[in-house]
XYZ file of C-alpha atoms in Angstrom:
573
model
C -81.851 -7.580 -37.747
C -81.901 -8.887 -34.236
C -84.878 -11.112 -33.441
C -86.044 -10.289 -29.903
C -88.638 -13.137 -29.850
C -86.602 -16.185 -30.730
C -83.209 -17.314 -31.888
C -81.848 -20.462 -33.394
C -80.256 -22.569 -30.666
C -78.064 -25.291 -32.081
C -75.963 -27.799 -30.148
C -74.844 -25.203 -27.557
C -77.460 -26.194 -24.950
C -76.947 -29.898 -24.693
C -74.146 -32.175 -25.802
C -76.684 -34.866 -26.745
C -77.865 -32.610 -29.574
C -74.409 -32.392 -31.118
C -75.399 -34.304 -34.267
C -78.992 -33.100 -34.494
C -80.060 -32.398 -38.071
C -82.849 -29.894 -37.442
C -82.305 -26.602 -35.572
C -84.322 -25.905 -32.422
C -86.359 -22.725 -31.973
C -85.903 -21.345 -28.444
C -88.292 -18.752 -27.066
C -86.258 -15.753 -25.783
C -87.592 -13.889 -22.772
C -86.548 -10.199 -22.679
C -84.875 -9.147 -19.418
C -83.650 -5.694 -18.400
C -80.047 -5.953 -17.263
C -79.901 -2.711 -15.275
C -76.168 -3.250 -15.460
C -73.928 -0.689 -13.816
C -70.503 0.357 -15.083
C -68.056 -1.560 -12.912
C -64.687 -1.183 -14.669
C -62.991 1.188 -17.088
C -59.723 0.799 -18.961
C -58.671 4.296 -19.956
C -56.539 4.829 -23.050
C -55.376 8.021 -24.743
C -58.530 9.561 -26.228
C -60.856 6.613 -25.587
C -61.789 3.997 -23.024
C -63.057 0.445 -22.711
C -66.163 0.426 -20.501
C -67.401 -2.701 -18.713
C -70.973 -3.115 -17.481
C -71.923 -6.020 -15.228
C -75.207 -7.494 -14.091
C -76.061 -10.521 -11.931
C -79.393 -12.299 -12.512
C -81.166 -15.304 -10.983
C -82.717 -17.135 -13.938
C -84.545 -20.341 -14.676
C -83.562 -22.707 -17.476
C -84.391 -21.304 -20.887
C -83.442 -18.566 -23.323
C -83.147 -14.866 -22.522
C -82.435 -11.619 -24.322
C -80.619 -9.384 -21.836
C -80.920 -5.653 -22.608
C -78.149 -3.273 -21.551
C -79.761 0.105 -22.172
C -78.472 3.469 -23.292
C -74.832 2.933 -24.179
C -72.713 6.022 -24.803
C -73.472 7.802 -28.077
C -69.742 7.598 -28.899
C -69.650 3.792 -28.624
C -67.825 1.899 -31.382
C -70.583 -0.647 -32.026
C -68.228 -3.194 -33.596
C -66.303 -3.421 -30.308
C -69.225 -4.631 -28.140
C -68.427 -8.016 -26.638
C -69.918 -10.104 -23.839
C -68.842 -12.720 -21.299
C -71.078 -14.981 -19.223
C -70.353 -17.109 -16.179
C -70.889 -20.723 -15.268
C -72.789 -23.091 -17.525
C -74.548 -20.252 -19.313
C -74.189 -20.317 -23.101
C -73.591 -17.082 -24.962
C -75.718 -17.265 -28.124
C -75.324 -13.829 -29.720
C -74.278 -10.225 -29.169
C -76.159 -7.508 -30.983
C -76.867 -3.779 -30.779
C -79.837 -1.659 -31.728
C -80.257 2.086 -32.136
C -83.711 3.546 -31.536
C -84.886 7.165 -31.883
C -86.263 8.296 -28.530
C -88.484 11.362 -28.265
C -86.938 13.991 -26.066
C -89.143 14.984 -23.146
C -89.619 18.758 -23.312
C -92.266 18.934 -20.601
C -89.811 20.323 -18.050
C -88.613 22.998 -20.467
C -92.203 23.948 -21.370
C -93.104 24.184 -17.687
C -90.153 26.503 -17.099
C -91.129 28.735 -20.057
C -94.769 28.848 -18.933
C -93.658 29.892 -15.476
C -91.527 32.669 -16.965
C -94.455 33.824 -19.120
C -96.748 33.906 -16.089
C -94.215 35.954 -14.114
C -93.833 38.502 -16.956
C -97.621 38.794 -17.342
C -97.919 39.453 -13.609
C -95.375 42.268 -13.891
C -97.313 43.767 -16.825
C -100.553 43.678 -14.800
C -98.748 45.419 -11.931
C -97.555 48.201 -14.245
C -101.081 48.733 -15.598
C -102.330 49.041 -12.004
C -99.626 51.607 -11.215
C -100.489 53.601 -14.352
C -104.158 53.666 -13.342
C -103.296 54.833 -9.822
C -101.045 57.538 -11.230
C -103.852 58.669 -13.526
C -106.304 59.010 -10.616
C -103.797 61.030 -8.596
C -103.109 63.301 -11.574
C -106.840 63.945 -12.093
C -107.260 64.810 -8.436
C -104.389 67.288 -8.498
C -105.716 68.899 -11.650
C -109.065 69.443 -9.928
C -107.305 71.036 -6.960
C -105.482 73.422 -9.313
C -108.740 74.269 -11.097
C -110.475 74.894 -7.805
C -107.658 77.143 -6.554
C -107.960 79.320 -9.679
C -111.720 79.803 -9.408
C -112.519 83.578 -9.039
C -115.575 82.796 -6.909
C -113.514 80.977 -4.343
C -113.190 82.563 -0.955
C -109.973 84.473 -0.248
C -107.240 82.197 1.047
C -104.104 82.689 3.014
C -101.295 83.355 0.499
C -98.655 81.447 2.482
C -100.885 78.418 2.699
C -101.689 78.665 -0.978
C -97.988 78.850 -1.840
C -97.280 75.688 0.128
C -100.142 73.889 -1.570
C -99.006 74.968 -5.020
C -95.453 73.838 -4.240
C -96.712 70.437 -3.100
C -98.949 70.060 -6.135
C -96.122 71.016 -8.494
C -93.676 68.536 -7.002
C -96.254 65.767 -6.953
C -97.260 66.375 -10.568
C -93.573 66.148 -11.578
C -93.180 62.845 -9.708
C -96.307 61.401 -11.302
C -95.171 62.418 -14.793
C -91.754 60.773 -14.291
C -93.457 57.670 -12.879
C -95.619 57.442 -15.971
C -92.534 57.597 -18.197
C -90.741 54.877 -16.157
C -93.847 52.666 -16.203
C -94.173 53.016 -19.956
C -90.504 52.116 -20.548
C -90.701 49.094 -18.278
C -93.948 48.038 -19.945
C -92.322 48.054 -23.395
C -89.391 45.960 -22.133
C -91.738 43.420 -20.543
C -93.835 43.181 -23.704
C -90.668 42.467 -25.729
C -89.614 39.808 -23.191
C -93.099 38.260 -23.335
C -92.999 38.090 -27.119
C -89.572 36.397 -27.005
C -90.849 33.787 -24.542
C -93.915 33.111 -26.680
C -91.702 32.599 -29.757
C -89.459 30.266 -27.767
C -92.471 28.273 -26.638
C -93.899 28.027 -30.141
C -90.540 27.000 -31.600
C -90.120 23.988 -29.325
C -90.616 21.022 -31.608
C -90.536 17.324 -30.965
C -86.849 16.438 -30.604
C -85.293 12.999 -30.786
C -82.088 11.378 -29.645
C -80.701 7.993 -30.598
C -80.571 5.420 -27.822
C -78.116 2.565 -28.342
C -78.777 -0.722 -26.546
C -76.762 -3.929 -26.363
C -78.767 -7.171 -26.557
C -77.103 -10.306 -25.236
C -78.840 -13.640 -26.002
C -78.045 -16.435 -23.573
C -79.253 -19.967 -22.928
C -79.409 -21.787 -19.583
C -79.639 -25.554 -19.306
C -80.525 -25.280 -15.626
C -81.579 -22.554 -13.224
C -78.917 -20.550 -11.440
C -77.216 -17.219 -10.833
C -75.681 -15.718 -13.947
C -73.172 -12.908 -14.215
C -73.169 -11.152 -17.563
C -70.464 -8.671 -18.512
C -70.296 -6.496 -21.619
C -67.348 -4.365 -22.713
C -67.312 -1.700 -25.413
C -64.993 1.048 -26.615
C -66.051 4.713 -26.435
C -64.560 8.030 -27.496
C -64.054 11.277 -25.554
C -62.033 10.002 -22.602
C -58.386 10.693 -21.908
C -55.572 10.584 -19.378
C -52.050 11.912 -19.260
C -49.244 11.471 -16.736
C -48.242 14.286 -14.398
C -45.439 14.377 -11.835
C -44.436 16.147 -8.661
C -40.729 15.511 -8.100
C -39.412 16.328 -4.647
C -35.694 16.411 -3.887
C -34.248 16.532 -0.383
C -32.105 19.503 0.632
C -28.997 17.473 -0.130
C -30.464 16.404 -3.471
C -29.519 12.744 -3.091
C -33.024 11.622 -2.108
C -35.686 11.972 -4.798
C -39.394 11.125 -4.534
C -41.358 11.037 -7.788
C -45.097 11.379 -7.215
C -46.534 9.734 -10.319
C -50.150 10.740 -11.054
C -52.675 10.649 -13.877
C -54.791 13.595 -14.992
C -58.140 12.226 -16.146
C -61.061 13.692 -18.063
C -64.063 12.169 -19.781
C -67.193 13.370 -21.587
C -68.585 10.103 -22.853
C -72.115 10.833 -21.627
C -71.899 8.032 -19.048
C -71.058 8.637 -15.400
C -68.382 6.319 -14.043
C -69.429 5.698 -10.448
C -67.234 3.646 -8.104
C -65.477 1.912 -10.985
C -62.284 -0.098 -11.065
C -59.863 1.950 -13.163
C -56.955 0.800 -15.298
C -54.749 3.261 -17.164
C -53.233 1.944 -20.368
C -50.743 3.179 -22.961
C -52.211 0.903 -25.647
C -53.951 2.366 -28.690
C -57.094 0.339 -29.461
C -58.803 0.854 -32.806
C -55.427 1.745 -34.324
C -54.531 -0.321 -37.369
C -52.148 -3.203 -36.697
C -51.304 -3.455 -40.396
C -47.989 -1.865 -41.374
C -48.316 1.042 -43.831
C -47.312 0.797 -47.474
C -46.408 3.756 -49.693
C -48.820 4.695 -52.444
C -47.822 6.367 -55.731
C -46.929 10.048 -55.440
C -48.027 12.166 -58.361
C -47.266 15.824 -59.019
C -49.188 18.248 -61.174
C -49.782 21.955 -61.636
C -51.178 23.433 -58.440
C -54.749 24.698 -58.835
C -56.385 27.208 -56.462
C -58.306 25.456 -53.732
C -61.045 26.731 -51.489
C -60.084 26.632 -47.825
C -62.537 26.290 -44.998
C -62.053 26.820 -41.316
C -63.478 24.316 -38.907
C -63.889 25.359 -35.272
C -62.950 22.844 -32.643
C -65.654 21.835 -30.237
C -64.959 23.103 -26.686
C -63.696 20.330 -24.490
C -65.493 19.654 -21.268
C -63.458 18.793 -18.228
C -64.176 15.926 -16.035
C -64.123 15.858 -12.332
C -63.175 12.825 -10.400
C -63.360 11.900 -6.799
C -61.736 8.978 -5.019
C -64.140 6.539 -3.444
C -63.673 6.880 0.258
C -67.380 6.417 1.099
C -66.669 2.989 2.536
C -64.203 4.456 5.001
C -66.669 7.245 5.895
C -69.410 4.748 6.656
C -66.946 2.731 8.696
C -66.206 5.748 10.883
C -69.935 6.421 11.261
C -70.556 2.769 12.143
C -67.994 2.850 14.923
C -68.855 -0.334 16.738
C -69.438 -2.361 13.569
C -65.826 -1.993 12.374
C -62.665 -2.102 14.402
C -59.822 0.378 14.140
C -57.502 -2.237 12.648
C -59.968 -3.043 9.875
C -60.510 0.648 9.119
C -56.740 1.192 8.994
C -56.440 -1.707 6.555
C -59.063 -0.124 4.282
C -57.242 3.205 4.265
C -53.934 1.498 3.466
C -55.558 -0.423 0.614
C -57.078 2.764 -0.824
C -53.724 4.569 -0.771
C -51.741 1.678 -2.229
C -49.779 2.145 -5.428
C -50.977 1.038 -8.836
C -49.973 -2.377 -10.156
C -48.046 -2.563 -13.412
C -49.790 -4.959 -15.798
C -48.359 -6.394 -19.014
C -44.876 -6.650 -20.467
C -45.718 -6.197 -24.165
C -45.493 -3.030 -26.261
C -48.034 -1.289 -24.004
C -48.175 -0.824 -20.245
C -51.200 -0.675 -17.954
C -51.528 0.670 -14.410
C -54.250 -0.946 -12.300
C -55.459 1.612 -9.730
C -56.081 -0.204 -6.397
C -59.119 1.917 -5.396
C -62.427 2.617 -7.058
C -63.019 6.077 -8.466
C -65.987 8.151 -9.605
C -65.639 10.299 -12.726
C -68.761 12.194 -13.831
C -69.135 12.918 -17.516
C -68.932 16.436 -18.924
C -67.504 17.920 -15.748
C -65.699 21.248 -15.803
C -62.354 20.377 -14.268
C -59.766 17.681 -14.761
C -58.781 15.638 -11.740
C -55.795 13.523 -10.825
C -55.405 10.149 -9.218
C -52.163 8.845 -7.767
C -50.380 6.012 -9.533
C -47.304 5.621 -7.324
C -44.762 7.409 -5.152
C -41.322 6.348 -6.388
C -38.212 6.665 -4.230
C -35.381 7.126 -6.714
C -31.646 7.271 -6.223
C -29.739 10.335 -7.443
C -26.241 11.699 -7.937
C -26.017 15.441 -7.284
C -23.701 17.811 -9.153
C -23.548 21.440 -10.309
C -23.548 22.958 -13.777
C -21.609 26.176 -14.444
C -21.529 28.124 -17.719
C -19.852 31.381 -16.638
C -19.600 32.705 -20.182
C -23.364 33.296 -19.853
C -24.021 33.755 -16.132
C -22.280 33.728 -12.761
C -25.062 31.516 -11.353
C -24.345 27.842 -10.776
C -27.179 25.388 -11.301
C -27.954 22.242 -9.345
C -28.614 19.112 -11.357
C -29.225 15.517 -10.334
C -28.725 12.311 -12.282
C -31.816 10.339 -11.233
C -32.215 6.583 -11.649
C -35.697 5.144 -12.015
C -35.393 2.242 -9.560
C -39.094 1.337 -9.838
C -40.921 -1.125 -12.113
C -42.886 1.808 -13.586
C -42.253 3.343 -16.991
C -42.267 7.126 -16.622
C -44.270 8.353 -19.588
C -43.656 11.764 -21.184
C -45.366 14.524 -19.203
C -45.031 17.730 -17.214
C -43.423 17.724 -13.764
C -43.507 20.237 -10.927
C -40.061 20.314 -9.327
C -39.451 20.944 -5.617
C -36.036 21.200 -3.926
C -36.427 20.984 -0.193
C -39.290 23.369 0.616
C -38.690 25.508 -2.489
C -40.698 25.281 -5.681
C -38.211 25.277 -8.558
C -40.571 25.301 -11.554
C -41.949 23.000 -14.239
C -40.035 20.696 -16.523
C -40.840 18.223 -19.286
C -40.101 14.577 -18.517
C -39.235 12.290 -21.425
C -39.993 8.579 -21.346
C -37.843 6.799 -18.751
C -37.823 3.010 -18.543
C -37.089 1.121 -15.328
C -33.403 1.405 -14.324
C -32.824 4.222 -16.802
C -31.470 7.607 -15.724
C -32.492 11.165 -16.509
C -31.238 14.639 -15.618
C -33.279 16.694 -13.181
C -32.716 20.437 -12.783
C -33.114 21.668 -9.197
C -32.581 25.386 -9.653
C -29.745 27.760 -8.738
C -27.368 27.211 -5.819
C -27.103 30.610 -4.065
C -23.940 29.516 -2.228
C -21.900 28.861 -5.365
C -20.827 31.248 -8.145
C -18.564 30.956 -11.206
C -16.973 34.038 -12.787
C -15.241 34.095 -16.172
C -12.618 36.748 -17.029
C -10.706 37.491 -20.214
C -7.266 38.166 -18.700
C -5.468 39.209 -21.852
C -5.961 39.402 -25.589
C -2.934 39.870 -27.849
C -2.683 39.939 -31.654
C 0.758 39.717 -33.280
C 2.494 38.735 -36.488
C 4.103 35.293 -36.633
C 6.318 33.248 -38.891
C 9.091 34.181 -41.235
C 8.769 37.740 -42.523
C 5.528 38.083 -40.513
C 3.647 35.812 -42.887
C 0.901 35.014 -40.368
C -1.205 36.526 -37.618
C -2.186 34.982 -34.323
C -4.566 36.206 -31.646
C -4.165 34.825 -28.145
C -6.970 34.863 -25.558
C -6.139 34.029 -21.938
C -9.153 33.101 -19.828
C -9.691 32.480 -16.138
C -12.721 31.054 -14.294
C -13.043 31.483 -10.529
C -15.444 29.178 -8.691
C -16.577 30.263 -5.229
C -18.031 27.567 -2.962
C -19.644 28.961 0.179
C -21.013 25.614 1.307
C -19.641 23.573 4.196
C -19.066 20.623 1.899
C -17.171 19.983 -1.295
C -19.132 20.023 -4.531
C -18.774 18.356 -7.910
C -19.099 20.831 -10.792
C -19.377 20.461 -14.559
C -17.898 23.658 -16.014
C -18.804 24.467 -19.623
C -17.187 26.874 -22.080
C -16.240 26.915 -25.747
C -13.540 27.724 -28.293
C -13.946 28.613 -31.971
C -14.124 25.808 -34.525
C -12.355 26.393 -37.824
C -14.173 25.622 -41.036
C -11.235 26.579 -43.233
C -7.778 25.039 -43.354
C -6.176 28.488 -43.472
C -7.414 29.129 -39.917
C -6.011 27.094 -37.033
C -7.473 26.993 -33.520
C -5.325 25.742 -30.636
C -6.303 25.112 -27.023
C -3.256 25.625 -24.801
C -2.008 26.003 -21.229
C -4.932 24.255 -19.506
C -4.569 24.323 -15.750
C -6.997 21.363 -15.543
C -7.599 18.595 -18.055
C -10.904 18.299 -19.838
C -13.277 15.529 -18.847
C -12.758 12.068 -20.313
C -16.474 11.321 -20.462
C -17.078 9.211 -23.577
C -20.304 10.912 -24.638
C -18.689 14.339 -24.322
C -15.621 13.331 -26.324
C -17.721 11.876 -29.128
C -20.450 14.517 -29.476
C -19.447 17.811 -27.798
C -15.673 18.138 -28.059
C -15.630 18.094 -31.903
C -18.007 21.065 -31.820
C -15.598 23.185 -29.780
C -17.413 22.762 -26.447
C -15.217 22.532 -23.372
C -16.148 20.678 -20.209
C -14.229 20.241 -16.984
C -15.417 17.941 -14.198
C -14.070 19.485 -10.996
C -14.317 18.875 -7.280
C -14.346 22.220 -5.474
C -13.416 22.069 -1.760
C -15.740 23.377 0.935
C -15.631 27.062 1.964
C -13.498 28.083 -1.015
C -14.455 31.705 -1.670
C -12.810 35.065 -2.162
C -9.023 34.673 -2.476
C -9.462 30.940 -1.874
C -11.759 30.467 -4.892
C -10.992 27.583 -7.209
C -9.217 28.924 -10.329
C -9.284 27.410 -13.801
C -7.193 28.876 -16.663
C -6.610 28.207 -20.343
C -5.533 29.870 -23.580
C -7.059 30.021 -27.053
C -4.693 30.613 -29.982
C -6.282 31.679 -33.258
C -3.721 31.585 -36.101
C -4.266 32.500 -39.767
C -2.475 33.940 -42.773
C -1.974 37.687 -42.810
C -4.193 38.060 -45.883
C -7.011 35.935 -44.470
C -10.115 37.934 -43.547
C -11.702 35.959 -40.743
C -15.280 36.182 -39.556
C -15.471 38.052 -36.232
C -15.090 36.127 -33.005
C -17.848 36.571 -30.425
C -15.384 37.185 -27.584
C -12.791 39.737 -28.764
C -13.453 42.425 -26.152
C -10.693 43.763 -23.959
C -10.831 42.810 -20.277
C -12.227 45.508 -18.056
């Protein structure tokens, strides 16, 4: 248990006491830190929060109280740092039940009750007025039917009776409406009274950090505590913009941030990290694996708590005040502030994790409804543009770029919005890309280029001595039309069957162009029957001038071999 009155101060205060035999009792004066959150290191699913306070203190001992830490704080992670000649004596935490103040809620309920009671009184007044009017009309009817009454004009009497009848109908309907409304208000009043009576004394746990320090001499002390909390997260997002030519790529690297820790992060210094604190650093070891007869087990469903979304705003208040100040800040200084705020994040660390230090302060309220993004960097990457054609599936030719990450940033896995020129292409998943690594980027369909595949001829005939075998020959042609004013580099893909039985032989013959010599293709794709040509198609080659690629597939087998059907055995149209 933490002792808030005194602590045992050993040789930390004075070097002359290094060999003292008896401990010294130092009176500890409690001080409220009122420390604000100044820095946050955001991990995946949690964050390290730093609170800082600066105090002017005399020589002596002090217990500094940092109040109301997040309810999701990992208490064993609380640590403290002090400046100057101040001695850090101990770090402790305490959790205290705090009565919840329901006075505001009770005031709101009482106001609602008063408003409902006023409506009920109004209805009673209307019912009374309706009753008086009804009595008066009934007297008029009784008087009109009196035999001793003087003769009256029949037309006038008819008008009076019509008026009385209509008014009586209106009053009767009004009485019904008043009664219905009265019942609804009484039910509402009863519900409010139950709600008021059911409000009990509620408590919440308040967690405080208590930092004991000792000062040999008076001075200004900066005290900083850091602790790990749950319910905070970030993930990378990208907007990748390619120039019309596709050789210039800008990767806008951002972070989508949310937090519901219960603490508002106001004007904090933010660092984004890929580390995983609180994860075990001990390698796993297998445990015995036993099997037995499966017994029925009861299953239970657990609903996930709804996740709140955080909102975040970038701290540009300083620039706003500078504009308002006008004379107090020059244009050059204001420009420097804006440039600093829009600077790119700094990459920190070269170990197994990477951190991005955001160069501007941010504000992220807790439990907000929407996620927000903050920019990490805008990366200018180099790219090699080419086309991909697979005319056995589609005539469309796709644009693809081989992008090199020339930056010091690791591109973490995430979703990217792709833009080619002014056109939005769509979304794509980005895998992890280290500095100087390359990745393929799809930029959509090129409307100026098409690739058409045609089965020119299919012929099945007997072969060998005494017609002992059968062979089927497929002749294919691909025509590539390039309507652009520049030559293009195209990867053309197709396939041939792959035999899984020695009695069936597949031959690729009469190629008008050689297959690519790319090492990766030859090792992984060619053995699986995939064909790839790397071609340069001249500019303005369309119609009769289209680039033509031809080849033949020869499928040979014994005459008694029943072969599985080929997917492309249709006659050319």
